[in-house]
Short mmCIF file of C-alpha atoms in Angstrom, two decimals:
data_model
loop_
_atom_site.label_atom_id
_atom_site.label_comp_id
_atom_site.label_asym_id
_atom_site.label_seq_id
_atom_site.Cartn_x
_atom_site.Cartn_y
_atom_site.Cartn_z
CA MET A 1 17.82 -4.79 30.86
CA LYS A 2 16.97 -4.61 27.15
CA ARG A 3 17.88 -7.81 25.36
CA ARG A 4 20.42 -7.64 22.53
CA VAL A 5 19.06 -8.31 19.04
CA VAL A 6 21.14 -9.72 16.21
CA VAL A 7 20.61 -10.53 12.54
CA THR A 8 20.97 -14.24 11.73
CA GLY A 9 19.41 -14.57 8.27
CA MET A 10 18.56 -12.51 5.18
CA GLY A 11 16.50 -12.93 2.02
CA ALA A 12 15.76 -10.68 -0.94
CA ILE A 13 13.79 -10.44 -4.17
CA THR A 14 14.95 -7.35 -6.05
CA PRO A 15 15.18 -5.81 -9.53
CA ILE A 16 18.89 -6.73 -9.62
CA GLY A 17 18.87 -10.19 -8.05
CA LEU A 18 16.46 -12.84 -6.76
CA ASN A 19 18.53 -13.59 -3.68
CA VAL A 20 20.85 -11.71 -1.35
CA GLY A 21 24.04 -12.94 -3.03
CA ASP A 22 23.05 -11.84 -6.53
CA PHE A 23 21.60 -8.56 -5.25
CA TRP A 24 24.77 -7.70 -3.34
CA GLN A 25 27.02 -8.61 -6.27
CA SER A 26 24.99 -6.29 -8.50
CA ILE A 27 25.27 -3.52 -5.93
CA LYS A 28 29.05 -3.87 -5.82
CA GLU A 29 29.17 -3.78 -9.61
CA GLY A 30 27.07 -0.59 -9.61
CA ARG A 31 24.50 -2.29 -11.83
CA HIS A 32 21.00 -0.82 -11.90
CA GLY A 33 17.66 -2.47 -12.65
CA PHE A 34 16.00 0.30 -14.66
CA ALA A 35 14.32 -0.47 -17.98
CA PRO A 36 11.13 0.26 -19.93
CA ILE A 37 8.00 -0.97 -18.16
CA THR A 38 6.81 -4.34 -19.50
CA ARG A 39 3.74 -4.97 -17.31
CA PHE A 40 1.39 -2.73 -19.32
CA ASP A 41 1.30 -0.33 -22.26
CA THR A 42 2.79 3.02 -21.19
CA SER A 43 2.37 4.84 -24.50
CA GLU A 44 -0.07 7.33 -22.94
CA TYR A 45 2.01 7.79 -19.77
CA LYS A 46 4.67 10.40 -19.08
CA CYS A 47 6.72 7.81 -17.15
CA HIS A 48 8.01 4.81 -19.09
CA ILE A 49 10.74 3.35 -16.86
CA ALA A 50 10.63 1.28 -13.67
CA ALA A 51 12.77 -1.21 -11.77
CA GLU A 52 10.75 -4.38 -12.26
CA VAL A 53 11.66 -7.73 -10.74
CA LYS A 54 12.71 -9.97 -13.62
CA GLY A 55 12.53 -13.75 -13.96
CA PHE A 56 10.46 -14.35 -10.83
CA GLU A 57 7.91 -17.18 -10.78
CA GLY A 58 6.15 -17.89 -7.52
CA LYS A 59 5.97 -21.64 -8.17
CA ASN A 60 9.78 -21.77 -8.01
CA PHE A 61 9.69 -20.60 -4.39
CA MET A 62 6.53 -22.19 -2.99
CA ASP A 63 3.75 -24.65 -3.71
CA PHE A 64 1.98 -23.82 -6.98
CA LYS A 65 -1.48 -23.82 -5.41
CA ALA A 66 -0.33 -21.62 -2.54
CA ALA A 67 1.22 -19.17 -5.00
CA LYS A 68 -2.07 -18.93 -6.94
CA ARG A 69 -3.81 -17.72 -3.78
CA MET A 70 -1.30 -14.91 -3.29
CA GLU A 71 -0.81 -11.61 -5.05
CA LEU A 72 2.68 -10.72 -6.23
CA PHE A 73 3.70 -8.70 -3.14
CA SER A 74 2.87 -11.69 -0.92
CA GLN A 75 4.74 -14.07 -3.22
CA TYR A 76 7.80 -11.82 -2.99
CA ALA A 77 7.52 -11.80 0.81
CA VAL A 78 7.23 -15.59 1.07
CA ALA A 79 10.17 -16.11 -1.29
CA ALA A 80 12.39 -13.69 0.65
CA ALA A 81 11.31 -15.20 3.98
CA LYS A 82 12.13 -18.69 2.74
CA GLU A 83 15.66 -17.62 1.83
CA ALA A 84 16.10 -15.81 5.16
CA LEU A 85 14.91 -18.77 7.23
CA LEU A 86 17.12 -21.20 5.31
CA ASP A 87 20.04 -18.82 5.70
CA SER A 88 19.45 -18.60 9.46
CA GLY A 89 19.50 -22.34 10.01
CA ILE A 90 16.35 -22.14 12.11
CA HIS A 91 14.31 -25.34 12.23
CA MET A 92 10.79 -24.50 13.29
CA GLU A 93 10.16 -28.00 14.66
CA GLU A 94 12.85 -27.24 17.25
CA GLU A 95 11.36 -23.87 18.25
CA ASP A 96 8.38 -22.84 20.32
CA PRO A 97 6.29 -21.38 17.46
CA TYR A 98 4.62 -18.92 19.84
CA ARG A 99 8.04 -17.33 20.45
CA VAL A 100 8.66 -16.83 16.72
CA GLY A 101 6.85 -13.80 15.32
CA CYS A 102 6.37 -12.11 11.98
CA ALA A 103 6.55 -8.41 11.12
CA ILE A 104 6.40 -7.81 7.38
CA GLY A 105 4.95 -4.59 6.03
CA SER A 106 3.57 -3.43 2.72
CA GLY A 107 2.71 0.18 2.06
CA ILE A 108 0.02 -0.52 -0.52
CA GLY A 109 -0.80 -4.22 -0.84
CA SER A 110 -2.09 -5.33 -4.23
CA LEU A 111 -3.07 -2.64 -6.69
CA GLN A 112 -3.16 -5.43 -9.29
CA ALA A 113 -6.06 -7.16 -7.53
CA MET A 114 -7.98 -3.92 -7.13
CA GLU A 115 -7.51 -2.94 -10.77
CA ARG A 116 -8.38 -6.40 -12.06
CA GLU A 117 -11.51 -6.84 -9.97
CA HIS A 118 -12.70 -3.27 -10.43
CA LYS A 119 -12.63 -3.85 -14.20
CA LYS A 120 -14.61 -7.04 -13.69
CA LEU A 121 -17.11 -5.21 -11.47
CA LEU A 122 -17.74 -2.57 -14.14
CA GLU A 123 -17.92 -5.00 -17.05
CA LYS A 124 -19.63 -8.05 -15.53
CA GLY A 125 -21.27 -6.87 -12.33
CA PRO A 126 -20.71 -7.34 -8.58
CA ASN A 127 -21.47 -11.06 -8.53
CA ARG A 128 -18.39 -11.79 -10.63
CA VAL A 129 -15.87 -10.22 -8.26
CA ASN A 130 -13.38 -12.78 -6.95
CA PRO A 131 -14.38 -14.01 -3.45
CA LEU A 132 -10.69 -13.85 -2.50
CA LEU A 133 -10.27 -10.21 -3.56
CA VAL A 134 -10.05 -8.82 -0.04
CA PRO A 135 -7.62 -11.38 1.47
CA MET A 136 -5.44 -11.15 -1.63
CA MET A 137 -5.42 -7.35 -1.73
CA ILE A 138 -4.96 -6.17 1.86
CA SER A 139 -1.44 -5.23 2.88
CA ASN A 140 -1.23 -7.38 6.02
CA MET A 141 -1.32 -10.54 3.91
CA ALA A 142 2.44 -10.45 3.32
CA ALA A 143 2.86 -11.11 7.05
CA GLY A 144 -0.17 -13.40 7.09
CA ASN A 145 1.05 -15.60 4.26
CA VAL A 146 4.59 -15.82 5.62
CA SER A 147 3.24 -16.85 9.04
CA ILE A 148 1.01 -19.49 7.45
CA GLN A 149 3.72 -20.85 5.16
CA PHE A 150 6.31 -21.28 7.92
CA GLY A 151 4.21 -21.87 11.05
CA LEU A 152 5.08 -18.63 12.85
CA LYS A 153 2.58 -18.35 15.72
CA GLY A 154 4.07 -15.47 17.70
CA LYS A 155 3.32 -11.78 17.37
CA SER A 156 2.32 -10.98 13.77
CA ILE A 157 2.12 -7.34 12.62
CA ASN A 158 2.13 -5.15 9.53
CA SER A 159 3.24 -1.56 10.00
CA VAL A 160 1.98 0.71 7.22
CA THR A 161 3.84 4.03 7.11
CA ALA A 162 4.19 4.55 3.36
CA CYS A 163 7.86 4.68 2.37
CA ALA A 164 8.98 4.20 5.99
CA THR A 165 7.11 0.88 6.27
CA GLY A 166 10.08 -1.48 5.98
CA THR A 167 12.13 0.42 8.55
CA ASN A 168 9.25 0.79 11.00
CA THR A 169 8.35 -2.88 10.68
CA ILE A 170 11.90 -4.05 11.41
CA GLY A 171 12.10 -1.50 14.21
CA GLU A 172 8.94 -2.81 15.84
CA ALA A 173 10.25 -6.37 15.49
CA PHE A 174 13.46 -5.22 17.19
CA ARG A 175 11.43 -3.80 20.09
CA SER A 176 9.39 -7.01 20.39
CA ILE A 177 12.53 -9.02 20.98
CA GLN A 178 14.17 -6.39 23.18
CA TYR A 179 11.26 -6.44 25.60
CA GLY A 180 10.76 -10.19 25.67
CA GLU A 181 7.61 -10.66 23.58
CA THR A 182 9.43 -12.96 21.17
CA ASP A 183 12.83 -14.62 20.70
CA ILE A 184 12.81 -14.53 16.89
CA MET A 185 11.11 -12.17 14.44
CA VAL A 186 10.86 -12.74 10.69
CA SER A 187 10.72 -9.15 9.52
CA GLY A 188 10.88 -6.93 6.46
CA GLY A 189 8.81 -5.39 3.68
CA ALA A 190 7.25 -6.30 0.34
CA GLU A 191 5.79 -4.27 -2.50
CA SER A 192 4.67 -4.60 -6.10
CA SER A 193 3.11 -1.39 -7.41
CA VAL A 194 4.34 -1.18 -10.99
CA THR A 195 0.75 -1.02 -12.22
CA PRO A 196 -1.29 1.44 -14.28
CA VAL A 197 -2.80 3.13 -11.22
CA GLY A 198 0.48 3.05 -9.29
CA ILE A 199 2.48 4.70 -12.07
CA ALA A 200 -0.30 7.14 -12.98
CA GLY A 201 -0.83 8.17 -9.37
CA PHE A 202 2.79 8.86 -8.53
CA THR A 203 3.26 10.59 -11.89
CA ALA A 204 0.33 12.87 -11.13
CA LEU A 205 2.13 13.84 -7.91
CA THR A 206 5.17 14.74 -10.07
CA ALA A 207 7.15 12.34 -7.87
CA LEU A 208 8.34 9.99 -10.64
CA SER A 209 11.17 10.69 -13.03
CA THR A 210 10.08 10.98 -16.65
CA GLU A 211 13.64 10.60 -17.92
CA GLU A 212 13.83 8.17 -20.88
CA ASN A 213 17.46 7.12 -20.36
CA PRO A 214 17.67 4.24 -17.84
CA ASP A 215 21.20 5.35 -16.92
CA LYS A 216 20.02 8.82 -15.90
CA CYS A 217 16.54 8.28 -14.49
CA SER A 218 17.48 7.80 -10.80
CA LEU A 219 20.00 10.37 -9.58
CA PRO A 220 19.74 10.83 -5.80
CA PHE A 221 21.50 13.97 -4.52
CA ASP A 222 22.58 14.95 -8.04
CA LYS A 223 21.78 18.43 -9.31
CA ASN A 224 20.06 16.85 -12.33
CA ARG A 225 17.77 14.60 -10.29
CA SER A 226 14.24 14.45 -11.68
CA GLY A 227 12.24 12.24 -9.33
CA PHE A 228 12.25 8.64 -8.18
CA VAL A 229 11.86 5.43 -10.17
CA MET A 230 9.27 2.90 -9.03
CA GLY A 231 10.86 -0.34 -7.86
CA GLU A 232 9.41 -3.56 -6.50
CA GLY A 233 10.43 -6.61 -4.52
CA ALA A 234 10.88 -7.74 -0.94
CA ALA A 235 13.52 -8.16 1.73
CA VAL A 236 13.17 -10.20 4.91
CA VAL A 237 15.61 -10.55 7.78
CA ILE A 238 15.72 -12.83 10.79
CA LEU A 239 16.10 -10.89 14.03
CA GLU A 240 16.99 -12.98 17.04
CA GLU A 241 17.73 -12.50 20.71
CA LEU A 242 21.49 -12.84 21.15
CA ALA A 243 21.54 -15.63 23.74
CA HIS A 244 19.05 -17.65 21.70
CA ALA A 245 21.18 -17.24 18.57
CA LYS A 246 24.38 -18.21 20.37
CA ALA A 247 22.75 -21.24 21.99
CA ARG A 248 22.00 -22.76 18.60
CA GLY A 249 25.33 -21.75 17.07
CA ALA A 250 23.88 -19.31 14.57
CA LYS A 251 25.95 -17.21 12.20
CA ILE A 252 25.56 -13.58 13.30
CA TYR A 253 25.66 -11.00 10.53
CA GLY A 254 25.25 -7.88 12.64
CA GLU A 255 23.32 -6.27 15.46
CA VAL A 256 20.44 -3.80 15.71
CA VAL A 257 21.32 -1.28 18.41
CA GLY A 258 18.96 1.68 17.94
CA TYR A 259 15.56 2.64 16.57
CA GLY A 260 14.11 6.14 16.35
CA CYS A 261 10.93 7.66 14.93
CA SER A 262 9.22 11.02 14.60
CA SER A 263 6.47 12.77 12.68
CA ASP A 264 6.86 15.94 10.66
CA ALA A 265 3.20 16.86 11.36
CA TYR A 266 3.56 19.17 8.39
CA HIS A 267 2.26 18.04 4.97
CA ILE A 268 0.76 14.96 3.34
CA THR A 269 3.60 14.56 0.82
CA SER A 270 6.38 17.10 1.42
CA PRO A 271 8.94 16.60 4.17
CA GLU A 272 9.19 19.44 6.68
CA GLU A 273 11.52 21.96 5.06
CA SER A 274 14.03 22.42 7.88
CA GLY A 275 14.54 18.67 8.22
CA ALA A 276 13.77 18.84 11.95
CA GLY A 277 11.50 15.78 11.94
CA ALA A 278 13.91 13.48 10.14
CA ALA A 279 16.75 14.82 12.30
CA ARG A 280 14.84 13.86 15.42
CA ALA A 281 14.35 10.28 14.18
CA MET A 282 18.11 9.96 13.63
CA THR A 283 18.89 11.51 17.01
CA ASN A 284 16.39 9.20 18.72
CA ALA A 285 18.01 6.13 17.15
CA ILE A 286 21.48 7.25 18.21
CA GLU A 287 20.33 7.97 21.77
CA ASP A 288 18.49 4.65 21.90
CA ALA A 289 21.82 2.95 21.18
CA GLY A 290 23.58 4.96 23.90
CA LEU A 291 25.90 6.55 21.34
CA GLN A 292 26.97 10.04 20.29
CA PRO A 293 26.55 11.51 16.79
CA GLU A 294 30.33 11.48 16.38
CA ASP A 295 30.28 7.67 16.66
CA ILE A 296 28.45 7.43 13.33
CA LEU A 297 30.42 7.64 10.09
CA TYR A 298 27.95 6.25 7.55
CA ILE A 299 24.31 6.84 6.60
CA ASN A 300 22.25 4.89 4.10
CA ALA A 301 19.94 7.75 3.15
CA HIS A 302 16.32 7.65 2.10
CA GLY A 303 17.72 9.41 -1.00
CA THR A 304 14.84 9.11 -3.45
CA GLY A 305 16.05 11.51 -6.14
CA THR A 306 13.18 13.96 -5.76
CA HIS A 307 14.05 17.63 -5.33
CA HIS A 308 12.48 18.06 -1.90
CA ASN A 309 13.52 14.76 -0.32
CA ASP A 310 17.22 15.04 -1.08
CA LEU A 311 17.43 18.69 -0.08
CA PHE A 312 15.47 18.34 3.16
CA GLU A 313 17.19 15.07 4.14
CA THR A 314 20.53 16.83 3.74
CA ARG A 315 19.29 19.61 6.01
CA ALA A 316 18.12 16.96 8.50
CA ILE A 317 21.54 15.30 8.55
CA LYS A 318 23.18 18.66 9.22
CA LEU A 319 20.74 19.35 12.06
CA ALA A 320 21.31 15.95 13.65
CA PHE A 321 25.10 15.87 13.28
CA GLY A 322 26.19 19.51 13.23
CA SER A 323 29.72 20.02 11.92
CA HIS A 324 30.29 16.24 12.07
CA ALA A 325 28.00 15.92 9.03
CA GLU A 326 31.00 16.84 6.87
CA ASN A 327 32.74 13.64 8.02
CA LEU A 328 29.88 11.32 7.07
CA LYS A 329 29.74 8.98 4.11
CA ILE A 330 26.20 9.00 2.67
CA ASN A 331 24.80 6.84 -0.13
CA SER A 332 21.47 5.90 -1.70
CA THR A 333 20.69 2.31 -2.65
CA LYS A 334 17.72 3.66 -4.63
CA SER A 335 20.24 4.86 -7.22
CA MET A 336 20.34 1.22 -8.44
CA ILE A 337 17.00 -0.37 -7.53
CA GLY A 338 14.62 2.57 -7.45
CA HIS A 339 12.11 3.13 -4.68
CA LEU A 340 10.54 -0.08 -3.37
CA LEU A 341 8.07 1.93 -1.25
CA GLY A 342 7.10 -0.33 1.69
CA ALA A 343 10.03 -2.65 0.99
CA ALA A 344 12.65 0.11 0.63
CA GLY A 345 13.76 0.24 4.26
CA ALA A 346 14.03 -3.54 4.42
CA ILE A 347 16.31 -3.92 1.39
CA GLU A 348 18.38 -0.97 2.58
CA PHE A 349 18.70 -2.73 5.95
CA VAL A 350 20.11 -5.79 4.15
CA THR A 351 22.46 -3.49 2.23
CA CYS A 352 23.76 -1.94 5.45
CA ILE A 353 24.39 -5.33 7.04
CA LYS A 354 26.39 -6.45 3.99
CA GLU A 355 28.32 -3.19 3.93
CA LEU A 356 29.33 -3.49 7.59
CA GLU A 357 30.19 -7.15 7.14
CA GLU A 358 32.48 -6.53 4.16
CA GLY A 359 33.75 -3.03 4.97
CA TYR A 360 32.44 -1.76 1.66
CA LEU A 361 30.12 1.21 1.11
CA HIS A 362 28.55 1.20 -2.34
CA LYS A 363 28.61 4.26 -4.54
CA THR A 364 25.54 6.35 -5.27
CA ALA A 365 25.25 5.25 -8.89
CA GLY A 366 24.78 8.02 -11.43
CA TYR A 367 25.86 10.76 -9.03
CA THR A 368 28.10 13.12 -11.00
CA THR A 369 26.95 16.74 -10.60
CA PRO A 370 26.88 18.25 -7.10
CA ASP A 371 24.03 20.56 -6.12
CA GLU A 372 25.10 23.76 -4.37
CA GLU A 373 22.56 23.22 -1.58
CA ILE A 374 23.34 19.52 -1.20
CA ASP A 375 26.98 19.61 -0.23
CA LEU A 376 27.87 16.51 1.81
CA ASP A 377 29.79 13.38 0.77
CA TYR A 378 27.34 11.22 -1.21
CA CYS A 379 29.80 8.49 -2.22
CA LYS A 380 30.48 9.29 -5.85
CA GLU A 381 32.69 6.21 -5.69
CA ALA A 382 32.61 3.15 -3.45
CA VAL A 383 34.43 3.42 -0.12
CA THR A 384 36.32 0.64 1.62
CA GLY A 385 37.36 0.53 5.26
CA GLU A 386 36.19 -0.45 8.72
CA PHE A 387 32.79 0.91 9.67
CA LYS A 388 31.31 -0.01 13.04
CA TYR A 389 27.85 1.52 12.57
CA ALA A 390 25.33 2.19 9.81
CA LEU A 391 22.35 4.50 10.18
CA SER A 392 19.49 3.74 7.78
CA ASN A 393 16.82 6.38 7.12
CA SER A 394 13.29 6.07 5.73
CA LEU A 395 10.90 8.98 5.26
CA GLY A 396 7.28 8.40 4.27
CA PHE A 397 4.37 10.43 2.91
CA GLY A 398 2.38 11.79 5.81
CA GLY A 399 5.53 12.83 7.62
CA HIS A 400 6.56 9.39 8.91
CA ASN A 401 10.28 9.34 9.78
CA ALA A 402 12.14 6.23 10.93
CA SER A 403 15.81 5.41 11.47
CA LEU A 404 17.53 2.16 12.40
CA LEU A 405 21.07 2.01 13.76
CA LEU A 406 22.98 -1.16 12.95
CA ALA A 407 26.32 -2.29 14.30
CA LYS A 408 29.00 -4.71 13.27
CA TYR A 409 28.62 -7.56 15.73
CA SER A 410 31.07 -7.96 18.59
CA GLU A 411 30.92 -9.97 21.81
CA ASP A 412 31.30 -6.82 23.94
#
């Protein structure tokens, strides 16, 4: 028998709030985090807007010396994990630390460290490169630092599947608890790639919006969409085996009931045009939960705002759900926070849990003009009502597709 897995804590560092409460309030208000980039001079760049995290200082969330030994993506992860653990009410001194694991992914790690030390290498020579460059730069250090900070000695992993990273990492944490490897997993994603190379690289791919108006730069599913906006931040959730959570009287926010993956095996950046790969990930998640497509009424889409993604994800939804696709409510959280790359699936997971908890589906901000080929219900306005399930999609470069199916918690 697979063990049931519930969500007992959440934490977030985002462009529209430095905790879950502020983030969620901003989402309900339809407030976005888009503004001119402040981290570097963009005068020679085609893209000038990003969704930067504002007002964050690592020393406010952790020991100052510890923060100095971490790059920004790791600081975001530790801050979000601290909030999630406090929210969960878990006291590590009361737990077997070898039964508490960590699964926090980052798609890129620290471009800042690479850029900074590469400049030093060219200008001052190899002997001046920071001895801590490698352990500060590599993407697994979000999970490593969180484990060190909070004494998590169980399974510790970092899935790296580009923009599907956060969803895959939470999915693998879910499996670890299901099959008895751990009782608790601290899981999520972290990213901070608003850097010269990050912006230049994604601009060269023609993936980023070059729109100058912050109110019109991120338009998932809209006919006037022009690409995605780079976001940054982290989200961490506490996944816990149900009996363990109940035994300590934990507050249960929701339940993870299905996880599905697939590969397009098609192209290094473009999704497969029919949507068959993404459809299979959704179908796998639904079957994993023992449900039928008709049981699902809401999808939190990958919804980046690029031409190909939104079109092919719509095709995928139609393939997976058939005529039932017309009954679905679909929204994109990226319409307000941009694309957090390896952290995207994690913050969208938090969004889904809050939506199920409150019976409130946020609008796809900025969506005004339908596209003839993209003809489903993309939540032009917020929707209220009872929703039992939420399907969250993430689709990554390289053809990585991942879907998580979440449920409103019930004793049954």
